[in-house]
CSV table of C-alpha atoms in Angstrom, one decimal:
chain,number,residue,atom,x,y,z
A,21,UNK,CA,-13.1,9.7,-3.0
A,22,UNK,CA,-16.3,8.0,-3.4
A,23,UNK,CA,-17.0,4.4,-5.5
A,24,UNK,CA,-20.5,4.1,-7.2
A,25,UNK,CA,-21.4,1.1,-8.8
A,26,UNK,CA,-23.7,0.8,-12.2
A,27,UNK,CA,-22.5,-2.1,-14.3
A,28,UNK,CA,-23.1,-5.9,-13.6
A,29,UNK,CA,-22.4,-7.7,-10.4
A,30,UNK,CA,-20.3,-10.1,-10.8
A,31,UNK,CA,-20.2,-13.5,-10.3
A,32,UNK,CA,-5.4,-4.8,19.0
A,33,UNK,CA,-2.4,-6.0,19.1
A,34,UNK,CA,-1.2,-4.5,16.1
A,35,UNK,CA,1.0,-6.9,13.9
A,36,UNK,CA,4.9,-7.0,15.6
A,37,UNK,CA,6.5,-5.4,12.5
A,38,UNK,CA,4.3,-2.4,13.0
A,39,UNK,CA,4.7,-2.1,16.7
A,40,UNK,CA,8.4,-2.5,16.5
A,41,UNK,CA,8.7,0.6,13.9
A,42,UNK,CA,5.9,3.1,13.8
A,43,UNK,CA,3.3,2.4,16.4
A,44,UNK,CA,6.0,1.5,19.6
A,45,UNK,CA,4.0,4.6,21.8
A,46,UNK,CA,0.7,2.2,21.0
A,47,UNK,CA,1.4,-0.9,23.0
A,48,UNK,CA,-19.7,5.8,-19.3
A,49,UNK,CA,-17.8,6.4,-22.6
A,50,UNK,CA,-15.3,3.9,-23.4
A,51,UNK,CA,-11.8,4.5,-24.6
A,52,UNK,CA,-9.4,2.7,-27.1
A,53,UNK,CA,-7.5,2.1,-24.3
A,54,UNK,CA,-5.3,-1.4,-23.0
A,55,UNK,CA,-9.2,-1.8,-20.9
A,56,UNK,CA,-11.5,-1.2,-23.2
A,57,UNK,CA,-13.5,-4.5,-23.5
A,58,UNK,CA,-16.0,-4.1,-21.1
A,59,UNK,CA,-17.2,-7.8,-21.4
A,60,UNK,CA,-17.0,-10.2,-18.2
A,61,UNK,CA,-16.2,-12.6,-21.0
A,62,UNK,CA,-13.1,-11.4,-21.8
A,63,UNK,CA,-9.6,-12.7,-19.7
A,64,UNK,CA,-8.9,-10.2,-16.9
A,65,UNK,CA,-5.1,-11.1,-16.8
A,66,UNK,CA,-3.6,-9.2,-19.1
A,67,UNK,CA,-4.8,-6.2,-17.6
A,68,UNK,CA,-4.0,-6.8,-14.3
A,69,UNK,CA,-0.4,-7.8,-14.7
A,70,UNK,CA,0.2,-4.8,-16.6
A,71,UNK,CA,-1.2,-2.0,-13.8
A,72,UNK,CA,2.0,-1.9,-12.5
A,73,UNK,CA,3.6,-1.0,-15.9
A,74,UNK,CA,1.1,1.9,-16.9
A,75,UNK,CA,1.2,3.4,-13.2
A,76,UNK,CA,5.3,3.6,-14.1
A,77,UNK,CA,3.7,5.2,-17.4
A,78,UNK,CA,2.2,7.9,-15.9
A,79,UNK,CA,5.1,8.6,-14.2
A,80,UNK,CA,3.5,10.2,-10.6
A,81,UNK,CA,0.3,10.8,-8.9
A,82,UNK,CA,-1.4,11.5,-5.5
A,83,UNK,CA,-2.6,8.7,-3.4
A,84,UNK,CA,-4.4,8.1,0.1
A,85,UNK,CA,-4.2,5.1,2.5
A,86,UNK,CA,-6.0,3.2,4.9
A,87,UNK,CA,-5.0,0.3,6.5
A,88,UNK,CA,-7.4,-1.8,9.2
A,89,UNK,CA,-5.5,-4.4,11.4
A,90,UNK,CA,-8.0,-6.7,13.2
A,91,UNK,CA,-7.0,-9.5,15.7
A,92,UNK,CA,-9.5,-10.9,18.5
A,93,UNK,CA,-11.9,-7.8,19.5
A,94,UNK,CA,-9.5,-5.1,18.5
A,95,UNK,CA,-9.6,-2.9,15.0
A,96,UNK,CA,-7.1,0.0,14.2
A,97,UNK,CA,-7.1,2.3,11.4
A,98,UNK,CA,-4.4,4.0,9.8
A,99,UNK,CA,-4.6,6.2,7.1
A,100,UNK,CA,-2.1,8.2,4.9
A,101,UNK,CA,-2.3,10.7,2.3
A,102,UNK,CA,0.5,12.1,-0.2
A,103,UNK,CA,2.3,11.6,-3.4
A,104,UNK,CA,4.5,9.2,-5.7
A,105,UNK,CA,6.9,9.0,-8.2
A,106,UNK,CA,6.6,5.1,-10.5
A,107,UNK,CA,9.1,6.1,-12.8
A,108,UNK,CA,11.7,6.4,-9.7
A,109,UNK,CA,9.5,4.2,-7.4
A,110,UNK,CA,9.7,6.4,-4.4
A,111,UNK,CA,6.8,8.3,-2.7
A,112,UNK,CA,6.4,10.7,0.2
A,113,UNK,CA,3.4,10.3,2.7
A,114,UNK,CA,1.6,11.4,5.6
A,115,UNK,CA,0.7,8.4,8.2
A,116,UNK,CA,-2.1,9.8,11.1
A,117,UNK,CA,-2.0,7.0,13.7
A,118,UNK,CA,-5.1,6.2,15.5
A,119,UNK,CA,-5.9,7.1,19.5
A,120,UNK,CA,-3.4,5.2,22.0
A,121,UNK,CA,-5.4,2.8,24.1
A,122,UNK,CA,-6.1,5.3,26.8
A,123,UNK,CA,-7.6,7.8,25.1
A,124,UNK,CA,-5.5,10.3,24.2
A,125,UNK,CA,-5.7,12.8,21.1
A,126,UNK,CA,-4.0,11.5,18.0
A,127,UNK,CA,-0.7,11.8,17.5
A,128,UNK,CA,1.7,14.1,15.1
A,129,UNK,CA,1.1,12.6,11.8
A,130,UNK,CA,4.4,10.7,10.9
A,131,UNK,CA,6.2,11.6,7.9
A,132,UNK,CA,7.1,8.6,5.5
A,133,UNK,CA,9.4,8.9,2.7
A,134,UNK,CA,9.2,4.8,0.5
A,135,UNK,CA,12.0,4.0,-1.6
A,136,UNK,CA,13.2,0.7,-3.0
A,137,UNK,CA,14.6,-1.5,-0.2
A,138,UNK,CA,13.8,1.7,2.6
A,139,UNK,CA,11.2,2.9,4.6
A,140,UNK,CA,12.5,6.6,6.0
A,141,UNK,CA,10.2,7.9,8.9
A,142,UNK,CA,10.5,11.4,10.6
A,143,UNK,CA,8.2,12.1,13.8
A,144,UNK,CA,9.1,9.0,14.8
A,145,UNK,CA,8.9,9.2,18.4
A,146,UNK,CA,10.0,6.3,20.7
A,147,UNK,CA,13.3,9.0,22.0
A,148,UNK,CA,14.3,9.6,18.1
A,149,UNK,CA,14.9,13.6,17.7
A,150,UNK,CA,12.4,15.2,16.0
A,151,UNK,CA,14.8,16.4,13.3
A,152,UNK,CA,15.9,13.2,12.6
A,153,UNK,CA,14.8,10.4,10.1
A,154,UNK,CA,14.8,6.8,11.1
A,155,UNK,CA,15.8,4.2,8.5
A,156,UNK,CA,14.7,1.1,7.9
A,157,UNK,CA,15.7,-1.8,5.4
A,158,UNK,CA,12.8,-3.1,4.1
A,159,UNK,CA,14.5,-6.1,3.6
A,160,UNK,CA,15.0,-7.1,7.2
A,161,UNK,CA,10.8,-6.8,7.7
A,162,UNK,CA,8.5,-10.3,7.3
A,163,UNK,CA,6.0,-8.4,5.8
A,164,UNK,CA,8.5,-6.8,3.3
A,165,UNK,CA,6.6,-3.5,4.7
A,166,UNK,CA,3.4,-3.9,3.2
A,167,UNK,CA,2.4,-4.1,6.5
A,168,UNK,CA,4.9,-2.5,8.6
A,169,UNK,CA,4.7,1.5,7.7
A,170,UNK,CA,1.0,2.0,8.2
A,171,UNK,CA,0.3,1.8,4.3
A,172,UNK,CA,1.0,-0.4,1.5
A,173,UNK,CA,3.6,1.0,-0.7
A,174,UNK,CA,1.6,2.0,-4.0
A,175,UNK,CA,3.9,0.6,-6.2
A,176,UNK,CA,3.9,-2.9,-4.2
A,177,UNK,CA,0.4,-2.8,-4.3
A,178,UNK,CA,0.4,-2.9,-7.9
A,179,UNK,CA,3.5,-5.5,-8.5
A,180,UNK,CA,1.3,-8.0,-6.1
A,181,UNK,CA,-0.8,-8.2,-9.2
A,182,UNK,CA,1.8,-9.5,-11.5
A,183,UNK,CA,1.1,-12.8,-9.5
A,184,UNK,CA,-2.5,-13.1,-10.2
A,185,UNK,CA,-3.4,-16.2,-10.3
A,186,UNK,CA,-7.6,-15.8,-10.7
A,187,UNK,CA,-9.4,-12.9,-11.5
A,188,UNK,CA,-13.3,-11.9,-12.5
A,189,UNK,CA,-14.7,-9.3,-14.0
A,190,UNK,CA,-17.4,-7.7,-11.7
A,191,UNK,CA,-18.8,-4.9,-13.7
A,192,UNK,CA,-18.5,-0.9,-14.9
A,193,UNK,CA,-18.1,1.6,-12.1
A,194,UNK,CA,-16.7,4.7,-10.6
A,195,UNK,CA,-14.0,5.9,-8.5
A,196,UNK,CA,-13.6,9.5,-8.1
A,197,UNK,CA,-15.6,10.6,-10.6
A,198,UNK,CA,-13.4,8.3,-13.2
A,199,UNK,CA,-15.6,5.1,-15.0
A,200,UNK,CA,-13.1,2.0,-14.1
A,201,UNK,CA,-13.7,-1.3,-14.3
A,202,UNK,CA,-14.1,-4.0,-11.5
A,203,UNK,CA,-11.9,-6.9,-11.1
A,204,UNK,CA,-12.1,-9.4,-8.0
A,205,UNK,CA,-9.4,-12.2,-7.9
A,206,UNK,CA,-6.4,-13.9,-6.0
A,207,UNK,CA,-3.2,-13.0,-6.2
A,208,UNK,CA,0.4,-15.1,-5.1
A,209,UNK,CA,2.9,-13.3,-4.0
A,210,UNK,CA,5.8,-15.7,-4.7
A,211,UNK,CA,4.9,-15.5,-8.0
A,212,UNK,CA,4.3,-11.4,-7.6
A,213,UNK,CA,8.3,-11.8,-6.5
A,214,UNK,CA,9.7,-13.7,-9.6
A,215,UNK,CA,7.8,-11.2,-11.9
A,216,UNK,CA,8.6,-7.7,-9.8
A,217,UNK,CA,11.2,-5.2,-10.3
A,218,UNK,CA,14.3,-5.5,-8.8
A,219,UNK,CA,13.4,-2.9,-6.4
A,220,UNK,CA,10.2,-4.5,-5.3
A,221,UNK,CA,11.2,-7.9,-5.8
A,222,UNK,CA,13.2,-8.6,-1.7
A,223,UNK,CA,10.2,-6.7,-0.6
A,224,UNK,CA,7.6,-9.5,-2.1
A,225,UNK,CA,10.1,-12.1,-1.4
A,226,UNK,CA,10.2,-11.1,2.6
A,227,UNK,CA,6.0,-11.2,3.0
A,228,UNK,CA,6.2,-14.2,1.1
A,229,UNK,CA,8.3,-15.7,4.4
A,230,UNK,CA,6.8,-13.4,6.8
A,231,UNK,CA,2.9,-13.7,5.9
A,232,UNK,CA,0.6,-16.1,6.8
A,233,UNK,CA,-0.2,-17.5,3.5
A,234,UNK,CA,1.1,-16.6,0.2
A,235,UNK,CA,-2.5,-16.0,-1.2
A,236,UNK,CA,-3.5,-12.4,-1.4
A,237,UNK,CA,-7.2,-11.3,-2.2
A,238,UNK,CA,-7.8,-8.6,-4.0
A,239,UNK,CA,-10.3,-6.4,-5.2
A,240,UNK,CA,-9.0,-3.7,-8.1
A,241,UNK,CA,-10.4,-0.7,-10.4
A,242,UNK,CA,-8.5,0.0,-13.7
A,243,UNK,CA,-9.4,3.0,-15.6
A,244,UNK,CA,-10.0,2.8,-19.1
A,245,UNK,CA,-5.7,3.8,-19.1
A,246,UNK,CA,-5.4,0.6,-17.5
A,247,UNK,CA,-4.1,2.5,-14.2
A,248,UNK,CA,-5.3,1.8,-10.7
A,249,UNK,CA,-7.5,4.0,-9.0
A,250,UNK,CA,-8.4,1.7,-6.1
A,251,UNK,CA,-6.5,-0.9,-4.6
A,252,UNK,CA,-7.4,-3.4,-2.0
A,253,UNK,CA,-5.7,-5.8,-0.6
A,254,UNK,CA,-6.7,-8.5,2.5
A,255,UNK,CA,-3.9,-9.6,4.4
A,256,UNK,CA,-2.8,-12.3,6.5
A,257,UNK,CA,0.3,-11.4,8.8
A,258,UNK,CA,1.6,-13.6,11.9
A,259,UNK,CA,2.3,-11.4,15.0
A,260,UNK,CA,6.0,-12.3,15.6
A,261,UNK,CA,5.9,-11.5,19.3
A,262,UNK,CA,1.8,-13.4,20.1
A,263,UNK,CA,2.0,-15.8,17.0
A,264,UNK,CA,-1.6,-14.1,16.4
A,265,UNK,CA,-2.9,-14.0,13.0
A,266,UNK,CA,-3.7,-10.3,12.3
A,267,UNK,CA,-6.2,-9.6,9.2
A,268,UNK,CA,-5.0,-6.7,7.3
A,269,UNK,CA,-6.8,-4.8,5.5
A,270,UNK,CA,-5.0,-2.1,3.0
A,271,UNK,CA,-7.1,0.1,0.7
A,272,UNK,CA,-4.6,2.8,-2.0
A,273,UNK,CA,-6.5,5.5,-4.3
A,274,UNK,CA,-4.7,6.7,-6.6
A,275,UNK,CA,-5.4,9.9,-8.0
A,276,UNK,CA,-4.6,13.2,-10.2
A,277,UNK,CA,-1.8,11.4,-12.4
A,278,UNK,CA,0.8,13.5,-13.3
A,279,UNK,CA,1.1,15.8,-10.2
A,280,UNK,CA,4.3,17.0,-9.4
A,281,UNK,CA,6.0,14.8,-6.8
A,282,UNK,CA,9.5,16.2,-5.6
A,283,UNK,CA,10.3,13.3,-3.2
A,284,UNK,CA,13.7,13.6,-2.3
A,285,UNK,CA,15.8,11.2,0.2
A,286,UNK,CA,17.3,12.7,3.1
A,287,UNK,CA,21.3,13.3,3.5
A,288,UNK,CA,23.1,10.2,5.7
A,289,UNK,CA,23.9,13.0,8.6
A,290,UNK,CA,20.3,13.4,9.1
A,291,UNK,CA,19.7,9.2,9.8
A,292,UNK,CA,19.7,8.3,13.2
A,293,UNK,CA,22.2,6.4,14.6
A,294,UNK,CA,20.9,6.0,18.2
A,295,UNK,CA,18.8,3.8,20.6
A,296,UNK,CA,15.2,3.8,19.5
A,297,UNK,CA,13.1,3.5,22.7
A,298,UNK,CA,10.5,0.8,23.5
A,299,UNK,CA,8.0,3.0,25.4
C-alpha cells in the first residue's frame, strides 16, 4: 500500500522479549465526517484520541505489519499480514521472520492469534510440536507485546493515542488510494494506560515499566471516518539480557474495513504444556 503526499508540509541483537518468544532459532473530496477540518489550525486531539473508538466502530478489517529492530550495526525486519476483529479486540496474523544470521532461507511464517491479555503462536519452533499453540500472557512481557510478537497489536497501536500529549497537523494525503490526513505528535503511554480499555490497559501498563522512556513518537493517517490507515510508532525497548537500547520501529496499515474476520481461540488441549527449547 503506497502513501503519496499533496497537501501542506507541516511544521542485531533483537530486543530479549522477542528472542525469548518468537525469534529463539535467531540468536480530494471531504466528508462530514469526525476529520473533516482540513485546517492545520484546528486541534488535532480530538481526533486522535478517538481512532481507537471508530476502528471498534468498524468492527474488523485487514492489516499488514512491519517492524525494524535496530541496535549497534544490526537491522531486522519483520513483517505480518492478516485480519482483526475491534469490536472483540482479537486478530489473527501471519509473522514471516527475517534470514537467521547464517544465511539460511526464511523461515515458516508463524501463525499469531492477539487477544486481550494473550499472545497465541503456532509454528513456533524452539522443540514446540507443530500442532500445538504456545501461549503467552501478555502481561508477564516488559513491552506489554508491542514489541514482543513481531508486530504491534492494531488495537494497541491505536489506544497509545489516547495518551497524546502533542500533535500537528502535517497536511492532506493518501494511503492506499484513501485521502487521510497527516498527524505527527508524541504520545505517553502511562497516560495511554489510564485511558485504555480494560483489555489493553496491563498491556500499556507493562511497556510503560518495560520501555525505555514512556514517550512514544508517532506519525498517524486518519481517514475522513476518523479510522487509521497508517500507523507508526518509534520505539525505545531495553534488551533485558545486554541492557542495549533497541530502536523499534512498528509501521500497521489498516485496510478494507469490514472484511470478515473469523478469529477464533484455540481449545486448552491444544496449548503446550512442555519445555520450550533455547536453540
Amino acid at each position: 500500500m503506497t502513501e503519496r503526499q499533496h497537501g501542506r508540509a507541516g511544521g542485531t541483537v533483537l530486543a530479549a522479549g522477542f528472542m525469548a518468544c518468537v525469534c529463539l532459532t535467531t540468536s480530494g473530496c471531504q466528508s462530514s465526517g469526525a476529520a473533516a477540518d482540513d485546517s492545520p489550525a484546528a486541534d488535532p486531539l480530538p481526533a486522535l484520541r478517538k481512532a481507537a473508538a471508530a476502528l471498534v466502530a468498524a468492527r474488523t478489517s485487514k492489516a499488514i505489519t512491519s517492524m525494524e529492530m535496530a541496535t549497534g550495526g544490526t537491522r531486522v525486519t519483520i513483517r505480518g499480514e492478516g485480519v482483526y476483529d475491534y469490536a472483540r479486540a482479537v486478530g489473527r496474523l501471519k509473522v514471516l521472520l527475517p534470514q537467521d544470521p547464517a544465511g539460511r532461507a526464511e523461515r515458516r511464517p508463524i501463525t499469531e492469534l492477539l487477544a486481550p491479555g494473550a499472545l497465541y503462536m503456532k509454528n513456533r519452533g524452539a522443540g514446540v510440536p507443530a500442532d500445538k499453540w504456545v501461549r503467552i500472557d501478555t502481561a508477564t512481557l516488559s513491552d506489554g507485546n508491542l514489541v514482543t510478537g513481531g508486530a504491534t497489536d492494531p488495537l494497541a497501536a491505536a489506544e497509545v493515542l489516547l495518551g497524546t500529549r502533542t500533535a500537528t497537523y502535517v497536511g492532506r494525503t493518501e494511503v492506499g488510494g484513501a485521502p487521510v490526513r497527516h498527524y505527527r505528535g508524541t504520545a505517553d503511554l502511562a497516560e495511554a494506560a489510564r485511558k485504555a480499555s480494560p483489555g489493553g490497559k496491563t498491556s500499556l501498563e507493562a511497556a510503560t515499566k518495560g520501555f525505555a522512556t514512556s514517550e512514544v513518537p508517532f506519525d498517524v493517517f486518519l481517514d475522513d471516518e476518523g479510522r487509521i490507515r497508517k500507523i507508526r510508532h518509534r520505539f525505545s525497548f531495553v534488551n533485558g539480557s545486554q541492557k542495549a537500547t533497541v530502536a523499534v520501529a512498528s509501521t500497521t496499515l489498516l485496510y478494507d474495513f469490514g472484511t470478515p474476520a473469523d478469529v477464533r481461540l484455540p481449545p486448552a488441549e491444544d496449548i503446550y504444556a512442555g519445555r520450550i527449547a533455547e536453540e
